[in-house]
Coordinates of C-alpha atoms and ligand atoms in Angstrom, one line a residue:
X1 CA 72.7 -8.8 -147.0
X2 CA 72.1 -12.4 -147.8
X3 CA 71.9 -15.8 -146.1
X4 CA 68.4 -17.4 -145.8
X5 CA 65.9 -15.8 -143.5
X6 CA 66.2 -18.7 -141.0
X7 CA 70.0 -18.3 -140.7
X8 CA 69.6 -14.5 -140.2
X9 CA 66.9 -15.0 -137.5
X10 CA 69.1 -17.5 -135.7
X11 CA 72.0 -15.1 -135.7
X12 CA 69.8 -12.2 -134.4
X13 CA 68.4 -14.4 -131.6
X14 CA 71.8 -15.5 -130.5
X15 CA 73.1 -12.0 -130.6
X16 CA 70.1 -10.6 -128.7
X17 CA 70.6 -13.1 -126.0
X18 CA 74.4 -12.2 -125.7
X19 CA 73.6 -8.5 -125.8
X20 CA 71.0 -8.9 -123.0
X21 CA 73.7 -10.5 -120.8
X22 CA 76.6 -8.0 -121.6
X23 CA 75.4 -4.6 -122.8
X24 CA 75.3 -1.8 -120.4
X25 CA 74.9 1.7 -122.0
X26 CA 76.7 3.2 -119.0
X27 CA 79.9 1.3 -119.5
X28 CA 83.0 2.9 -121.2
X29 CA 82.9 2.4 -125.0
X30 CA 86.4 0.8 -124.9
X31 CA 85.3 -1.8 -122.4
X32 CA 82.3 -2.7 -124.6
X33 CA 84.4 -3.0 -127.8
X34 CA 86.8 -5.3 -125.9
X35 CA 83.8 -7.5 -125.2
X36 CA 82.8 -7.4 -128.9
X37 CA 86.4 -8.4 -129.9
X38 CA 86.6 -11.2 -127.3
X39 CA 83.2 -12.6 -128.4
X40 CA 83.7 -12.3 -132.1
X41 CA 80.5 -10.2 -132.5
X42 CA 82.4 -7.1 -133.6
X43 CA 83.5 -8.6 -136.9
X44 CA 81.9 -12.1 -137.3
X45 CA 83.4 -12.7 -140.7
X46 CA 87.0 -12.4 -139.4
X47 CA 88.7 -15.7 -138.4
X48 CA 88.1 -16.9 -134.9
X49 CA 91.8 -16.6 -134.2
X50 CA 91.5 -12.9 -135.0
X51 CA 88.6 -11.7 -133.0
X52 CA 85.9 -13.0 -135.3
X53 CA 83.7 -16.1 -135.7
X54 CA 84.8 -17.3 -139.1
X55 CA 81.3 -16.7 -140.4
X56 CA 80.4 -15.7 -144.0
X57 CA 80.9 -12.0 -145.0
X58 CA 77.1 -11.3 -145.1
X59 CA 76.9 -11.9 -141.3
X60 CA 78.8 -8.6 -140.7
X61 CA 75.9 -6.6 -142.1
X62 CA 73.2 -8.6 -140.2
X63 CA 75.1 -8.3 -136.9
X64 CA 75.9 -4.6 -137.4
X65 CA 72.3 -3.7 -138.1
X66 CA 71.0 -5.8 -135.2
X67 CA 73.4 -4.3 -132.7
X68 CA 71.9 -0.9 -133.5
X69 CA 68.4 -2.2 -133.5
X70 CA 69.1 -3.6 -130.0
X71 CA 70.2 -0.1 -128.9
X72 CA 73.9 -1.2 -128.6
X73 CA 77.0 0.0 -130.3
X74 CA 78.8 -1.9 -133.1
X75 CA 82.4 -1.9 -134.5
X76 CA 83.8 1.5 -135.4
X77 CA 83.3 2.9 -138.9
X78 CA 86.3 4.1 -141.0
X79 CA 89.1 3.1 -143.2
X80 CA 90.6 0.8 -140.5
X81 CA 87.6 -1.6 -140.6
X82 CA 86.8 -1.0 -144.3
X83 CA 90.3 -1.2 -145.9
X84 CA 93.2 -1.8 -143.5
X85 CA 91.7 -4.8 -141.7
X86 CA 90.8 -6.9 -144.8
X87 CA 94.2 -6.1 -146.3
X88 CA 95.9 -7.2 -143.2
X89 CA 93.8 -10.3 -143.0
X90 CA 94.7 -11.2 -146.6
X91 CA 98.4 -10.3 -146.6
X92 CA 99.7 -9.4 -143.1
X93 CA 102.1 -11.5 -141.0
X94 CA 100.7 -13.1 -137.8
X95 CA 102.7 -10.5 -135.9
X96 CA 101.0 -7.6 -137.7
X97 CA 97.5 -9.2 -137.3
X98 CA 98.3 -9.6 -133.6
X99 CA 99.3 -6.0 -133.1
X100 CA 97.0 -4.1 -135.5
X101 CA 93.7 -5.8 -135.9
X102 CA 92.4 -5.5 -132.4
X103 CA 93.0 -1.7 -132.0
X104 CA 91.1 -1.3 -135.3
X105 CA 88.2 -3.2 -133.9
X106 CA 88.1 -1.4 -130.6
X107 CA 88.5 2.0 -132.3
X108 CA 91.7 2.8 -130.5
X109 CA 93.6 3.3 -133.8
X110 CA 92.2 5.0 -136.9
X111 CA 93.8 4.7 -140.4
X112 CA 94.3 6.6 -143.6
X113 CA 95.3 5.6 -147.1
X114 CA 98.7 7.0 -148.4
X115 CA 98.6 5.9 -152.0
X116 CA 98.2 8.9 -154.4
X117 CA 101.0 11.4 -155.2
X118 CA 101.1 14.6 -157.2
X119 CA 102.6 12.6 -160.1
X120 CA 100.9 9.3 -159.5
X121 CA 97.1 8.8 -159.3
X122 CA 95.6 6.6 -162.0
X123 CA 99.2 5.5 -162.7
X124 CA 99.6 4.5 -159.1
X125 CA 102.4 2.1 -159.8
X126 CA 104.4 5.0 -161.1
X127 CA 104.7 6.5 -157.6
X128 CA 108.1 7.8 -156.4
X129 CA 108.0 8.1 -152.6
X130 CA 111.0 6.1 -151.6
X131 CA 111.6 3.5 -148.9
X132 CA 115.2 2.8 -148.0
X133 CA 116.1 -0.1 -145.7
X134 CA 118.2 0.9 -142.7
X135 CA 118.8 -2.0 -140.3
X136 CA 115.6 -3.0 -138.5
X137 CA 113.6 -0.1 -140.0
X138 CA 112.7 1.6 -143.3
X139 CA 113.2 5.3 -143.9
X140 CA 110.5 7.0 -146.1
X141 CA 110.8 10.2 -148.1
X142 CA 108.3 11.7 -150.5
X143 CA 104.9 13.4 -150.8
X144 CA 101.4 11.9 -150.9
X145 CA 98.2 13.8 -151.7
X146 CA 94.4 13.6 -151.5
X147 CA 94.7 11.5 -148.3
X148 CA 91.3 11.5 -146.6
X149 CA 91.5 11.9 -142.8
X150 CA 95.3 11.8 -142.7
X151 CA 95.3 14.8 -140.4
X152 CA 93.9 12.8 -137.5
X153 CA 94.8 9.2 -138.4
X154 CA 97.1 7.0 -136.2
X155 CA 98.2 4.7 -138.9
X156 CA 98.7 5.0 -142.7
X157 CA 98.4 2.3 -145.4
X158 CA 101.6 3.4 -147.3
X159 CA 102.7 2.3 -150.7
X160 CA 106.3 3.3 -151.4
X161 CA 109.1 2.4 -153.9
X162 CA 111.7 0.1 -152.3
X163 CA 113.5 -0.7 -155.5
X164 CA 113.8 1.5 -158.6
X165 CA 116.0 -0.8 -160.5
X166 CA 113.1 -3.2 -161.4
X167 CA 110.0 -2.5 -163.5
X168 CA 107.5 -0.2 -161.7
X169 CA 105.0 -2.8 -160.4
X170 CA 107.7 -4.9 -158.9
X171 CA 109.6 -2.4 -156.9
X172 CA 106.8 -1.4 -154.5
X173 CA 106.3 -2.3 -150.8
X174 CA 103.3 -1.8 -148.6
X175 CA 103.8 -0.5 -145.1
X176 CA 101.7 0.1 -142.0
X177 CA 103.1 3.5 -141.2
X178 CA 102.8 5.1 -137.7
X179 CA 101.5 8.6 -138.5
X180 CA 102.3 10.3 -135.2
X181 CA 106.0 10.9 -135.6
X182 CA 108.1 14.0 -136.6
X183 CA 108.8 12.8 -140.1
X184 CA 105.0 12.9 -141.1
X185 CA 103.3 16.2 -141.7
X186 CA 99.7 16.3 -142.9
X187 CA 98.5 19.6 -144.4
X188 CA 94.7 19.9 -145.0
X189 CA 93.6 21.0 -148.5
X190 CA 90.6 23.4 -148.9
X191 CA 88.2 22.1 -151.6
X192 CA 85.9 24.1 -154.0
X193 CA 82.9 23.0 -151.9
X194 CA 84.6 24.6 -148.9
X195 CA 85.2 21.3 -147.0
X196 CA 88.7 20.1 -146.1
X197 CA 88.5 16.4 -146.0
X198 CA 91.8 15.5 -147.5
X199 CA 95.5 16.4 -147.1
X200 CA 98.9 16.6 -148.6
X201 CA 101.2 14.4 -146.5
X202 CA 104.9 15.2 -146.5
X203 CA 107.2 12.3 -145.5
X204 CA 110.7 13.4 -144.5
X205 CA 112.9 10.6 -143.0
X206 CA 109.7 9.0 -141.6
X207 CA 110.5 5.7 -140.0
X208 CA 108.7 2.4 -140.2
X209 CA 109.8 -0.7 -138.3
X210 CA 110.8 -3.5 -140.8
X211 CA 108.1 -5.7 -139.1
X212 CA 105.5 -3.3 -140.4
X213 CA 105.9 -4.5 -144.0
X214 CA 102.5 -5.9 -145.2
X215 CA 103.1 -8.9 -147.4
X216 CA 106.6 -9.3 -148.9
X217 CA 109.1 -6.6 -149.8
X218 CA 108.6 -5.8 -153.5
X219 CA 105.1 -7.3 -153.6
X220 CA 103.3 -4.1 -152.5
X221 CA 101.4 -3.9 -155.8
X222 CA 99.4 -7.1 -155.1
X223 CA 98.7 -5.9 -151.5
X224 CA 97.5 -2.5 -152.8
X225 CA 95.2 -4.2 -155.3
X226 CA 93.4 -5.9 -152.4
X227 CA 92.9 -2.5 -150.6
X228 CA 91.6 -1.0 -153.9
X229 CA 89.2 -3.8 -154.5
X230 CA 87.7 -3.3 -151.1
X231 CA 87.6 0.5 -151.7
X232 CA 85.6 0.1 -154.9
X233 CA 82.8 -1.6 -152.9
X234 CA 82.2 1.5 -150.9
X235 CA 78.8 3.0 -151.2
X236 CA 77.6 6.3 -149.6
X237 CA 78.7 6.3 -146.0
X238 CA 76.1 7.0 -143.4
X239 CA 76.6 7.6 -139.6
X240 CA 75.3 4.8 -137.4
X241 CA 72.0 5.7 -135.7
X242 CA 73.1 5.6 -132.0
X243 CA 70.0 7.4 -130.9
X244 CA 68.8 5.3 -128.0
X245 CA 69.1 7.6 -125.1
X246 CA 72.0 8.5 -122.7
X247 CA 74.8 6.3 -121.4
X248 CA 78.6 6.6 -121.5
X249 CA 79.1 4.0 -124.2
X250 CA 76.5 5.6 -126.4
X251 CA 77.8 9.2 -125.8
X252 CA 81.3 8.1 -126.6
X253 CA 80.2 6.2 -129.8
X254 CA 78.2 9.3 -130.9
X255 CA 81.3 11.5 -130.4
X256 CA 83.5 9.0 -132.2
X257 CA 81.0 8.9 -135.2
X258 CA 80.7 12.7 -135.2
X259 CA 84.5 13.1 -135.4
X260 CA 84.8 10.5 -138.1
X261 CA 81.9 11.8 -140.2
X262 CA 82.8 15.5 -139.9
X263 CA 85.1 14.8 -142.8
X264 CA 82.5 13.0 -144.8
X265 CA 79.6 15.4 -144.3
X266 CA 79.6 16.2 -148.1
X267 CA 79.7 12.6 -149.3
X268 CA 75.9 12.3 -149.6
X269 CA 76.0 15.4 -151.9
X270 CA 78.9 13.8 -153.8
X271 CA 76.6 10.8 -154.5
X272 CA 74.1 13.2 -156.1
X273 CA 71.2 13.2 -153.6
X274 CA 69.0 11.1 -155.8
X275 CA 66.8 10.8 -152.7
X276 CA 65.9 14.5 -153.0
X277 CA 65.1 14.7 -156.7
X278 CA 61.3 14.2 -156.5
X279 CA 60.9 16.4 -153.4
X280 CA 63.0 19.1 -155.1
X281 CA 60.8 19.0 -158.2
X282 CA 57.6 19.2 -156.2
X283 CA 58.8 22.1 -154.0
X284 CA 59.9 24.0 -157.2
X285 CA 56.5 23.4 -158.7
X286 CA 57.9 21.6 -161.8
X287 CA 56.9 18.0 -161.1
X288 CA 54.5 18.0 -164.1
X289 CA 57.1 19.2 -166.6
X290 CA 57.6 16.3 -169.0
X291 CA 61.3 16.9 -169.5
X292 CA 61.8 17.0 -165.7
X293 CA 59.7 13.8 -165.3
X294 CA 62.0 12.1 -167.9
X295 CA 65.1 13.2 -166.0
X296 CA 63.6 11.9 -162.7
X297 CA 62.7 8.6 -164.3
X298 CA 66.2 8.2 -165.4
X299 CA 67.6 8.9 -161.9
X300 CA 65.2 6.4 -160.4
X301 CA 66.2 3.8 -163.0
X302 CA 69.9 4.3 -162.3
X303 CA 69.2 4.2 -158.6
X304 CA 67.7 0.7 -158.9
X305 CA 70.4 -0.5 -161.2
X306 CA 73.0 0.7 -158.8
X307 CA 71.3 -0.9 -155.8
X308 CA 71.0 -4.3 -157.7
X309 CA 74.6 -4.1 -158.8
X310 CA 75.6 -3.6 -155.1
X311 CA 73.4 -6.5 -154.1
X312 CA 75.0 -8.7 -156.7
X313 CA 78.5 -7.8 -155.4
X314 CA 77.3 -8.6 -151.9
X315 CA 75.9 -11.9 -152.9
X316 CA 79.2 -12.8 -154.6
X317 CA 81.1 -11.8 -151.5
X318 CA 78.7 -13.8 -149.3
X319 CA 79.3 -16.8 -151.6
X320 CA 83.0 -16.5 -150.6
X321 CA 84.3 -14.5 -153.6
X322 CA 86.9 -11.8 -152.9
X323 CA 86.0 -8.4 -154.3
X324 CA 87.1 -8.3 -157.9
X325 CA 86.2 -6.5 -161.1
X326 CA 82.5 -6.3 -160.2
X327 CA 83.5 -3.5 -157.8
X328 CA 84.3 -1.5 -160.9
X329 CA 80.8 -2.0 -162.3
X330 CA 79.4 -0.8 -159.0
X331 CA 81.6 2.2 -158.8
X332 CA 80.7 3.2 -162.4
X333 CA 77.0 2.7 -161.5
X334 CA 77.4 5.1 -158.6
X335 CA 79.2 7.7 -160.8
X336 CA 76.4 7.6 -163.4
X337 CA 73.7 7.9 -160.8
X338 CA 75.5 10.9 -159.2
X339 CA 75.9 12.7 -162.5
X340 CA 72.2 12.1 -163.6
X341 CA 71.0 13.2 -160.2
X342 CA 73.0 16.4 -160.4
X343 CA 71.7 17.0 -163.9
X344 CA 68.1 16.6 -162.7
X345 CA 68.7 18.9 -159.8
X346 CA 70.2 21.5 -162.1
X347 CA 67.2 21.2 -164.5
X348 CA 64.8 21.7 -161.6
X349 CA 66.6 24.6 -159.9
X350 CA 68.0 26.3 -163.1
X351 CA 70.3 29.2 -162.4
X352 CA 69.3 29.1 -158.8
X353 CA 71.2 25.8 -158.4
X354 CA 74.4 28.0 -158.1
X355 CA 73.1 29.8 -155.0
X356 CA 74.1 29.0 -151.4
X357 CA 72.5 30.2 -148.2
X358 CA 69.1 29.8 -146.5
X359 CA 67.1 31.2 -149.5
X360 CA 68.7 28.9 -152.1
X361 CA 67.3 25.6 -153.4
X362 CA 67.1 23.1 -150.4
X363 CA 69.2 25.5 -148.3
X364 CA 72.3 25.3 -150.4
X365 CA 72.3 21.5 -150.8
X366 CA 71.9 21.7 -154.5
X367 CA 74.9 23.9 -155.0
X368 CA 76.9 21.5 -152.9
X369 CA 75.7 18.6 -155.0
X370 CA 76.9 20.3 -158.2
X371 CA 80.3 21.1 -156.7
X372 CA 80.8 17.7 -155.2
X373 CA 79.6 15.2 -157.8
X374 CA 82.8 15.3 -159.9
X375 CA 84.6 13.7 -157.0
X376 CA 82.5 10.6 -157.2
X377 CA 84.1 9.8 -160.6
X378 CA 87.6 10.3 -159.3
X379 CA 87.9 8.9 -155.7
X380 CA 89.0 5.3 -155.5
X381 CA 90.0 5.2 -159.2
X382 CA 88.5 7.3 -162.0
X383 CA 85.7 6.2 -164.3
X384 CA 88.1 5.8 -167.2
X385 CA 90.3 3.5 -165.1
X386 CA 87.2 1.4 -164.1
X387 CA 86.4 1.1 -167.8
X388 CA 89.9 0.0 -168.5
X389 CA 89.7 -2.7 -165.8
X390 CA 86.4 -3.9 -167.1
X391 CA 87.6 -4.0 -170.7
X392 CA 90.6 -6.1 -169.8
X393 CA 89.4 -8.2 -166.9
X394 CA 85.8 -8.9 -167.8
X395 CA 85.5 -8.3 -171.6
X396 CA 89.0 -9.7 -172.4
X397 CA 89.8 -6.9 -174.7
X398 CA 93.5 -6.2 -175.6
X399 CA 95.3 -4.4 -172.8
X400 CA 96.3 -0.7 -173.0
X401 CA 99.7 -0.2 -174.7
X402 CA 102.1 0.4 -171.8
X403 CA 105.6 1.2 -172.8
X404 CA 106.9 1.7 -169.2
X405 CA 105.8 -1.7 -167.9
X406 CA 108.9 -3.9 -168.4
X407 CA 111.8 -1.4 -168.0
X408 CA 113.4 -0.5 -164.7
X409 CA 111.6 2.3 -163.1
X410 CA 114.8 4.4 -162.9
X411 CA 114.9 4.4 -166.7
X412 CA 111.2 5.4 -167.0
X413 CA 112.0 8.4 -164.8
X414 CA 115.1 9.3 -166.8
X415 CA 113.1 9.1 -170.1
X416 CA 110.1 11.0 -168.7
Ligands
FAD1 C1 87.1 12.5 -152.6 C2 88.4 11.9 -152.8 C3 89.1 11.1 -151.8 C4 90.3 10.6 -152.0 N1 90.9 9.9 -151.0 C5 92.2 9.4 -151.2 C6 92.9 8.8 -150.1 O1 92.4 8.7 -149.0 N2 94.1 8.3 -150.3 C7 94.7 8.4 -151.6 O2 95.8 7.9 -151.7 N3 94.1 9.0 -152.6 C8 92.8 9.5 -152.5 N4 92.2 10.1 -153.5 C9 92.9 10.3 -154.8 C10 92.4 9.4 -155.9 O3 92.6 8.1 -155.8 C11 93.0 10.0 -157.2 O4 92.6 11.3 -157.4 C12 92.6 9.2 -158.4 O5 93.2 7.9 -158.4 C13 93.0 9.9 -159.8 O6 94.3 10.3 -159.8 P1 94.7 11.7 -160.2 O7 93.9 12.7 -159.4 O8 96.2 11.8 -160.1 O9 94.3 11.9 -161.7 P2 95.1 11.5 -163.0 O10 95.5 10.1 -162.8 O11 96.1 12.5 -163.3 O12 93.9 11.5 -164.1 C14 93.6 12.7 -164.8 C15 92.6 12.3 -165.9 O13 93.2 11.4 -166.9 C16 92.4 10.2 -167.0 N5 93.3 9.1 -167.2 C17 94.5 8.8 -166.6 N6 95.0 7.6 -167.0 C18 94.2 7.1 -167.9 C19 94.2 5.9 -168.7 N7 95.2 5.0 -168.6 N8 93.2 5.7 -169.5 C20 92.2 6.6 -169.7 N9 92.1 7.8 -168.9 C21 93.1 8.0 -168.1 C22 91.7 10.1 -165.7 O14 90.6 9.2 -165.8 C23 91.4 11.5 -165.4 O15 90.2 11.9 -166.0 C24 90.9 10.7 -153.3 C25 90.3 11.4 -154.3 C26 89.1 12.0 -154.1 C27 88.4 12.8 -155.2

């Protein structure tokens, strides 16, 4: 959050006055969200023409926190608001913005991200799901994988190959894919921490209207980079605290958040639970062990570094910068913090860290931390890929040698 204290106070006062006139906890959630969209309070940083107020990005955080403080409900959480909307605002046609932004803001449509494939993760531009033009529509065939929430999403951010006769980065197109159709099958995957938050998605003659191309045909890589830049800004997700009593809108918002966060319930553990390290050491009776104290000091240091890095990225965004390579610094900081926290928890619990169930350290939370932390360094682009980005974009080091960059994709596949 940024903006001087006076500006923040003025925004809070204006919002409080508006909420006093319009909020009724007994109203349907949808009706309230329509009011948020009409007034621009749902996403103040979006342009006025598209349900916002054209305000700086930091105002989104101020308004979201204040709506909750006032006992009201804010915009929905999820990949629609976090990734699809900023991508559409940056690259979508007016027709797409007209059709897709408002249902994101009202919570009517949820989104998932259909990028990774069994043969294309870090090398995302090497993906092979095909998109073939057929009159006023595109027909999609292929397989995606690791797609969080795809089993209940309405729309997918789909990256597919529309031309394999040009080099790999130039033959991609970005689509807004309707998920609820016979050609789309999402199969949940069971993880080693027992959760099932992501899916394999099989696309068999799935259909997308030609008007649902985001950006230009063949320019999908640039559009995908926007989505990825917003993704790297993600921190640990937390459910909004809609705890101010009964009321239809509040009940519906709680149910919406519960459904959404069911998939993310292990994400705090994935982030390492640095917040539990001191309590864990005390409850295990090892808080005076010098080696454990060193491990804890390291966790606290990394926690501060990570928070300051996130603050710096927010300040850059508030100053009007689009998310860029600093997202990679932030993502690496979160990975380092997660690993060090898991290490400290393992030192404290020793062999007991592997136990689950009510008698295990912190009721099984520590075992879940150890099984979940590796995902932090993979999701949204691996640590190694973030380091490559930093080396090339910030340090100006020579780029990786890429022999497949300038030849038609069809020849890369033939050689592979
Ligand atoms: C929790 C979670 C949620 C996810 N959600 C989604 C989602 O919603 N949608 C979606 O599309 N995807 C999602 N993913 C997939 C994620 O984006 C990919 O797993 C990630 O990009 C890595 O790709 P990969 O798994 O194919 O690994 P690979 O690319 O096969 O990498 C294997 C190893 O090789 C290393 N490596 C690869 N290339 C290089 C290189 N050039 N230089 C140095 N090292 C290299 C990697 O760092 C890694 O250690 C999710 C993943 C996780 C863990």
